[in-house]
PDB file of C-alpha atoms and ligand atoms in Angstrom:
ATOM      1  CA  UNK A   1    -126.277  27.480 -21.554  1.00 92.00           C
ATOM      2  CA  UNK A   2    -128.612  29.610 -19.450  1.00 96.00           C
ATOM      3  CA  UNK A   3    -126.989  29.742 -16.050  1.00 98.00           C
ATOM      4  CA  UNK A   4    -128.145  31.662 -12.956  1.00 98.00           C
ATOM      5  CA  UNK A   5    -126.428  32.335  -9.660  1.00 98.00           C
ATOM      6  CA  UNK A   6    -128.381  32.365  -6.391  1.00 98.00           C
ATOM      7  CA  UNK A   7    -126.114  34.138  -3.897  1.00 98.00           C
ATOM      8  CA  UNK A   8    -126.681  34.287  -0.163  1.00 96.00           C
ATOM      9  CA  UNK A   9    -125.445  33.483   3.295  1.00 95.00           C
ATOM     10  CA  UNK A  10    -127.570  30.337   3.771  1.00 97.00           C
ATOM     11  CA  UNK A  11    -126.828  30.122   7.516  1.00 96.00           C
ATOM     12  CA  UNK A  12    -128.444  27.626   7.381  1.00 96.00           C
ATOM     13  CA  UNK A  13    -130.467  26.751   4.289  1.00 98.00           C
ATOM     14  CA  UNK A  14    -134.197  26.780   5.124  1.00 97.00           C
ATOM     15  CA  UNK A  15    -137.224  25.319   3.330  1.00 97.00           C
ATOM     16  CA  UNK A  16    -137.712  28.825   1.882  1.00 97.00           C
ATOM     17  CA  UNK A  17    -134.250  28.831   0.272  1.00 98.00           C
ATOM     18  CA  UNK A  18    -134.769  25.291  -1.017  1.00 98.00           C
ATOM     19  CA  UNK A  19    -138.080  26.278  -2.586  1.00 97.00           C
ATOM     20  CA  UNK A  20    -136.359  29.137  -4.461  1.00 97.00           C
ATOM     21  CA  UNK A  21    -133.537  26.796  -5.582  1.00 98.00           C
ATOM     22  CA  UNK A  22    -136.012  24.194  -6.905  1.00 98.00           C
ATOM     23  CA  UNK A  23    -138.064  26.756  -8.756  1.00 98.00           C
ATOM     24  CA  UNK A  24    -134.993  28.467 -10.247  1.00 98.00           C
ATOM     25  CA  UNK A  25    -133.654  25.081 -11.367  1.00 98.00           C
ATOM     26  CA  UNK A  26    -136.791  24.635 -13.480  1.00 98.00           C
ATOM     27  CA  UNK A  27    -136.148  27.922 -15.283  1.00 97.00           C
ATOM     28  CA  UNK A  28    -132.424  27.607 -16.015  1.00 98.00           C
ATOM     29  CA  UNK A  29    -130.092  24.973 -17.442  1.00 98.00           C
ATOM     30  CA  UNK A  30    -127.925  25.359 -14.356  1.00 98.00           C
ATOM     31  CA  UNK A  31    -128.253  27.142 -11.028  1.00 98.00           C
ATOM     32  CA  UNK A  32    -125.111  27.904  -9.064  1.00 98.00           C
ATOM     33  CA  UNK A  33    -125.856  28.498  -5.389  1.00 98.00           C
ATOM     34  CA  UNK A  34    -123.168  30.925  -4.199  1.00 98.00           C
ATOM     35  CA  UNK A  35    -122.380  30.742  -0.499  1.00 97.00           C
ATOM     36  CA  UNK A  36    -120.919  34.033   0.653  1.00 96.00           C
ATOM     37  CA  UNK A  37    -117.731  33.554   2.676  1.00 93.00           C
ATOM     38  CA  UNK A  38    -117.074  36.987   4.121  1.00 74.00           C
ATOM     39  CA  UNK A  39    -120.513  38.087   5.140  1.00 63.00           C
ATOM     40  CA  UNK A  40    -120.831  40.969   7.584  1.00 69.00           C
ATOM     41  CA  UNK A  41    -122.831  38.547   9.718  1.00 72.00           C
ATOM     42  CA  UNK A  42    -121.064  36.088  12.024  1.00 85.00           C
ATOM     43  CA  UNK A  43    -122.454  32.775  10.833  1.00 92.00           C
ATOM     44  CA  UNK A  44    -123.473  29.821  13.001  1.00 93.00           C
ATOM     45  CA  UNK A  45    -122.158  27.436  10.341  1.00 95.00           C
ATOM     46  CA  UNK A  46    -118.750  27.764   8.670  1.00 95.00           C
ATOM     47  CA  UNK A  47    -118.639  28.241   4.909  1.00 96.00           C
ATOM     48  CA  UNK A  48    -117.652  24.594   4.405  1.00 97.00           C
ATOM     49  CA  UNK A  49    -120.536  23.430   6.615  1.00 97.00           C
ATOM     50  CA  UNK A  50    -123.021  25.595   4.707  1.00 97.00           C
ATOM     51  CA  UNK A  51    -121.712  24.194   1.402  1.00 98.00           C
ATOM     52  CA  UNK A  52    -121.973  20.605   2.724  1.00 98.00           C
ATOM     53  CA  UNK A  53    -125.548  21.235   3.889  1.00 98.00           C
ATOM     54  CA  UNK A  54    -126.577  22.710   0.538  1.00 98.00           C
ATOM     55  CA  UNK A  55    -124.943  19.833  -1.359  1.00 98.00           C
ATOM     56  CA  UNK A  56    -126.882  17.344   0.740  1.00 98.00           C
ATOM     57  CA  UNK A  57    -130.297  19.021   0.515  1.00 98.00           C
ATOM     58  CA  UNK A  58    -130.045  19.640  -3.249  1.00 98.00           C
ATOM     59  CA  UNK A  59    -128.569  16.267  -4.210  1.00 98.00           C
ATOM     60  CA  UNK A  60    -131.801  15.260  -5.981  1.00 98.00           C
ATOM     61  CA  UNK A  61    -131.692  18.340  -8.263  1.00 98.00           C
ATOM     62  CA  UNK A  62    -129.198  17.493 -11.029  1.00 98.00           C
ATOM     63  CA  UNK A  63    -128.684  21.005 -12.425  1.00 98.00           C
ATOM     64  CA  UNK A  64    -127.745  22.671  -9.127  1.00 98.00           C
ATOM     65  CA  UNK A  65    -124.108  23.329  -8.227  1.00 98.00           C
ATOM     66  CA  UNK A  66    -122.929  24.664  -4.871  1.00 98.00           C
ATOM     67  CA  UNK A  67    -119.908  26.970  -4.668  1.00 98.00           C
ATOM     68  CA  UNK A  68    -118.564  29.451  -2.147  1.00 98.00           C
ATOM     69  CA  UNK A  69    -117.339  32.904  -3.005  1.00 97.00           C
ATOM     70  CA  UNK A  70    -115.839  36.090  -1.655  1.00 95.00           C
ATOM     71  CA  UNK A  71    -116.403  39.646  -2.764  1.00 94.00           C
ATOM     72  CA  UNK A  72    -118.995  41.088  -5.087  1.00 95.00           C
ATOM     73  CA  UNK A  73    -121.814  38.930  -6.418  1.00 96.00           C
ATOM     74  CA  UNK A  74    -121.430  40.343  -9.948  1.00 98.00           C
ATOM     75  CA  UNK A  75    -117.766  39.266 -10.080  1.00 98.00           C
ATOM     76  CA  UNK A  76    -118.761  35.785  -8.977  1.00 98.00           C
ATOM     77  CA  UNK A  77    -121.562  35.703 -11.565  1.00 98.00           C
ATOM     78  CA  UNK A  78    -119.051  36.588 -14.306  1.00 98.00           C
ATOM     79  CA  UNK A  79    -116.633  33.955 -13.040  1.00 97.00           C
ATOM     80  CA  UNK A  80    -119.415  31.369 -13.306  1.00 98.00           C
ATOM     81  CA  UNK A  81    -120.200  32.559 -16.848  1.00 98.00           C
ATOM     82  CA  UNK A  82    -123.785  33.207 -15.742  1.00 98.00           C
ATOM     83  CA  UNK A  83    -126.152  35.927 -16.910  1.00 96.00           C
ATOM     84  CA  UNK A  84    -128.663  36.169 -14.080  1.00 98.00           C
ATOM     85  CA  UNK A  85    -128.736  36.701 -10.315  1.00 98.00           C
ATOM     86  CA  UNK A  86    -131.637  35.053  -8.509  1.00 98.00           C
ATOM     87  CA  UNK A  87    -132.969  36.501  -5.264  1.00 97.00           C
ATOM     88  CA  UNK A  88    -135.986  35.578  -3.206  1.00 95.00           C
ATOM     89  CA  UNK A  89    -138.523  38.158  -2.041  1.00 95.00           C
ATOM     90  CA  UNK A  90    -140.533  37.446   1.063  1.00 92.00           C
ATOM     91  CA  UNK A  91    -142.161  40.703   1.984  1.00 84.00           C
ATOM     92  CA  UNK A  92    -142.060  44.398   1.415  1.00 83.00           C
ATOM     93  CA  UNK A  93    -139.344  44.574   4.075  1.00 82.00           C
ATOM     94  CA  UNK A  94    -136.991  42.650   1.748  1.00 87.00           C
ATOM     95  CA  UNK A  95    -137.841  44.888  -1.159  1.00 91.00           C
ATOM     96  CA  UNK A  96    -135.959  48.069  -0.358  1.00 92.00           C
ATOM     97  CA  UNK A  97    -132.645  46.359   0.291  1.00 93.00           C
ATOM     98  CA  UNK A  98    -133.048  44.032  -2.688  1.00 95.00           C
ATOM     99  CA  UNK A  99    -133.953  46.914  -5.008  1.00 96.00           C
ATOM    100  CA  UNK A 100    -130.908  48.886  -3.891  1.00 96.00           C
ATOM    101  CA  UNK A 101    -128.645  45.907  -4.429  1.00 96.00           C
ATOM    102  CA  UNK A 102    -130.134  45.019  -7.814  1.00 97.00           C
ATOM    103  CA  UNK A 103    -129.760  48.597  -9.032  1.00 97.00           C
ATOM    104  CA  UNK A 104    -126.171  48.816  -7.786  1.00 98.00           C
ATOM    105  CA  UNK A 105    -125.374  45.523  -9.506  1.00 97.00           C
ATOM    106  CA  UNK A 106    -126.959  46.800 -12.700  1.00 97.00           C
ATOM    107  CA  UNK A 107    -124.618  49.808 -12.706  1.00 98.00           C
ATOM    108  CA  UNK A 108    -121.625  47.584 -11.969  1.00 97.00           C
ATOM    109  CA  UNK A 109    -122.607  44.983 -14.550  1.00 97.00           C
ATOM    110  CA  UNK A 110    -125.296  46.078 -17.047  1.00 97.00           C
ATOM    111  CA  UNK A 111    -125.089  42.704 -18.805  1.00 97.00           C
ATOM    112  CA  UNK A 112    -126.255  40.852 -15.683  1.00 98.00           C
ATOM    113  CA  UNK A 113    -129.913  40.945 -14.648  1.00 97.00           C
ATOM    114  CA  UNK A 114    -131.439  40.219 -11.260  1.00 98.00           C
ATOM    115  CA  UNK A 115    -134.559  38.082 -11.226  1.00 98.00           C
ATOM    116  CA  UNK A 116    -136.764  37.851  -8.155  1.00 97.00           C
ATOM    117  CA  UNK A 117    -138.785  34.836  -7.211  1.00 97.00           C
ATOM    118  CA  UNK A 118    -141.621  35.588  -4.834  1.00 95.00           C
ATOM    119  CA  UNK A 119    -141.633  33.237  -1.881  1.00 92.00           C
ATOM    120  CA  UNK A 120    -144.251  30.501  -1.751  1.00 93.00           C
ATOM    121  CA  UNK A 121    -146.854  31.556   0.819  1.00 92.00           C
ATOM    122  CA  UNK A 122    -146.050  28.732   3.228  1.00 93.00           C
ATOM    123  CA  UNK A 123    -142.444  29.978   3.566  1.00 94.00           C
ATOM    124  CA  UNK A 124    -143.114  33.717   3.577  1.00 92.00           C
ATOM    125  CA  UNK A 125    -142.365  34.086   7.294  1.00 92.00           C
ATOM    126  CA  UNK A 126    -139.207  31.978   7.292  1.00 95.00           C
ATOM    127  CA  UNK A 127    -135.708  33.348   7.841  1.00 95.00           C
ATOM    128  CA  UNK A 128    -132.427  31.731   8.867  1.00 95.00           C
ATOM    129  CA  UNK A 129    -132.273  34.169  11.788  1.00 93.00           C
ATOM    130  CA  UNK A 130    -135.596  33.129  13.334  1.00 95.00           C
ATOM    131  CA  UNK A 131    -134.804  29.447  12.763  1.00 96.00           C
ATOM    132  CA  UNK A 132    -131.534  29.907  14.713  1.00 95.00           C
ATOM    133  CA  UNK A 133    -133.413  31.670  17.504  1.00 94.00           C
ATOM    134  CA  UNK A 134    -135.935  28.856  17.806  1.00 95.00           C
ATOM    135  CA  UNK A 135    -133.141  26.252  17.846  1.00 94.00           C
ATOM    136  CA  UNK A 136    -131.145  28.204  20.436  1.00 91.00           C
ATOM    137  CA  UNK A 137    -134.110  27.908  22.805  1.00 92.00           C
ATOM    138  CA  UNK A 138    -134.123  24.144  22.350  1.00 89.00           C
ATOM    139  CA  UNK A 139    -137.266  23.960  20.240  1.00 93.00           C
ATOM    140  CA  UNK A 140    -137.650  21.754  17.169  1.00 94.00           C
ATOM    141  CA  UNK A 141    -136.953  23.378  13.801  1.00 96.00           C
ATOM    142  CA  UNK A 142    -138.270  20.388  11.834  1.00 96.00           C
ATOM    143  CA  UNK A 143    -141.070  22.454  10.294  1.00 95.00           C
ATOM    144  CA  UNK A 144    -138.669  25.103   8.978  1.00 97.00           C
ATOM    145  CA  UNK A 145    -135.666  23.292   7.533  1.00 97.00           C
ATOM    146  CA  UNK A 146    -134.909  19.991   5.751  1.00 97.00           C
ATOM    147  CA  UNK A 147    -134.282  17.045   8.175  1.00 97.00           C
ATOM    148  CA  UNK A 148    -130.514  17.059   7.449  1.00 97.00           C
ATOM    149  CA  UNK A 149    -130.300  20.722   8.488  1.00 97.00           C
ATOM    150  CA  UNK A 150    -132.346  20.122  11.650  1.00 96.00           C
ATOM    151  CA  UNK A 151    -129.907  17.360  12.613  1.00 95.00           C
ATOM    152  CA  UNK A 152    -126.865  19.576  11.920  1.00 96.00           C
ATOM    153  CA  UNK A 153    -128.402  22.336  14.051  1.00 95.00           C
ATOM    154  CA  UNK A 154    -128.975  19.923  16.940  1.00 93.00           C
ATOM    155  CA  UNK A 155    -125.340  18.757  16.687  1.00 92.00           C
ATOM    156  CA  UNK A 156    -124.038  22.316  16.513  1.00 89.00           C
ATOM    157  CA  UNK A 157    -126.022  23.541  19.511  1.00 86.00           C
ATOM    158  CA  UNK A 158    -125.054  20.497  21.593  1.00 79.00           C
ATOM    159  CA  UNK A 159    -121.384  21.420  20.995  1.00 66.00           C
ATOM    160  CA  UNK A 160    -121.786  25.073  21.947  1.00 63.00           C
TER     161      UNK A 160
HETATM  162  P1  ADP B 201    -128.421  37.283   2.418  1.00 54.03           P
HETATM  163  O1  ADP B 201    -127.557  37.451   3.608  1.00 54.03           O
HETATM  164  O2  ADP B 201    -127.723  37.472   1.102  1.00 54.03           O
HETATM  165  O3  ADP B 201    -129.759  37.980   2.454  1.00 54.03           O
HETATM  166  P2  ADP B 201    -129.847  34.858   2.943  1.00 54.03           P
HETATM  167  O4  ADP B 201    -129.275  33.493   3.052  1.00 54.03           O
HETATM  168  O5  ADP B 201    -130.481  35.419   4.173  1.00 54.03           O
HETATM  169  O6  ADP B 201    -128.672  35.718   2.416  1.00 54.03           O
HETATM  170  O7  ADP B 201    -130.881  34.907   1.771  1.00 54.03           O
HETATM  171  C1  ADP B 201    -130.543  34.628   0.437  1.00 54.03           C
HETATM  172  C2  ADP B 201    -131.715  34.953  -0.466  1.00 54.03           C
HETATM  173  O8  ADP B 201    -132.795  34.087  -0.152  1.00 54.03           O
HETATM  174  C3  ADP B 201    -132.259  36.360  -0.323  1.00 54.03           C
HETATM  175  O9  ADP B 201    -132.663  36.803  -1.612  1.00 54.03           O
HETATM  176  C4  ADP B 201    -133.460  36.191   0.580  1.00 54.03           C
HETATM  177  O10 ADP B 201    -134.428  37.197   0.357  1.00 54.03           O
HETATM  178  C5  ADP B 201    -133.958  34.842   0.117  1.00 54.03           C
HETATM  179  N1  ADP B 201    -134.748  34.150   1.132  1.00 54.03           N
HETATM  180  C6  ADP B 201    -134.455  33.938   2.426  1.00 54.03           C
HETATM  181  N2  ADP B 201    -135.454  33.287   3.072  1.00 54.03           N
HETATM  182  C7  ADP B 201    -136.429  33.087   2.140  1.00 54.03           C
HETATM  183  C8  ADP B 201    -137.746  32.510   2.158  1.00 54.03           C
HETATM  184  N3  ADP B 201    -138.262  32.021   3.294  1.00 54.03           N
HETATM  185  N4  ADP B 201    -138.454  32.497   1.022  1.00 54.03           N
HETATM  186  C9  ADP B 201    -137.934  33.028  -0.113  1.00 54.03           C
HETATM  187  N5  ADP B 201    -136.729  33.611  -0.218  1.00 54.03           N
HETATM  188  C10 ADP B 201    -135.970  33.641   0.890  1.00 54.03           C
END
């Protein structure tokens, strides 16, 4: 089975992430979306909330599985018995960090390859960070995230 892991923070999942997940799912028998637990960032959504959101927004894609993980991506990839790491590339600004990470992972695990999917043009500007900023100022994020995520963001910000 050709299995890929798409690791990330997904705080929260945007239309850009979902586009990468859908496209990766067409290329592999199974795509495991790995939600990083101990990110250096302080997330708006807890790990369990991010997993719930991803489960909901990918429920129509049968070969996508959502899991959370701690530690190094390559260890998680091995645990999943996968061969490939998927990452999305938006702009040249993503490139340097992604290149560094892919090369480090290649030294750590030469049997695992990183594959980059270039963002679809309509999502090239999108990031979880800007979506959170827009929401924090009370503006609609309906154009940036799936409806379920927009609703969860409204709930979350009402509670804050
Ligand atoms: P991380 O903290 O690991 O960067 P993110 O959730 O921010 O986690 O992103 C996960 C992956 O998704 C990264 O490879 C990132 O470049 C990619 N990504 C984020 N937003 C988009 C987008 N709008 N289009 C395509 N790829 C994206």
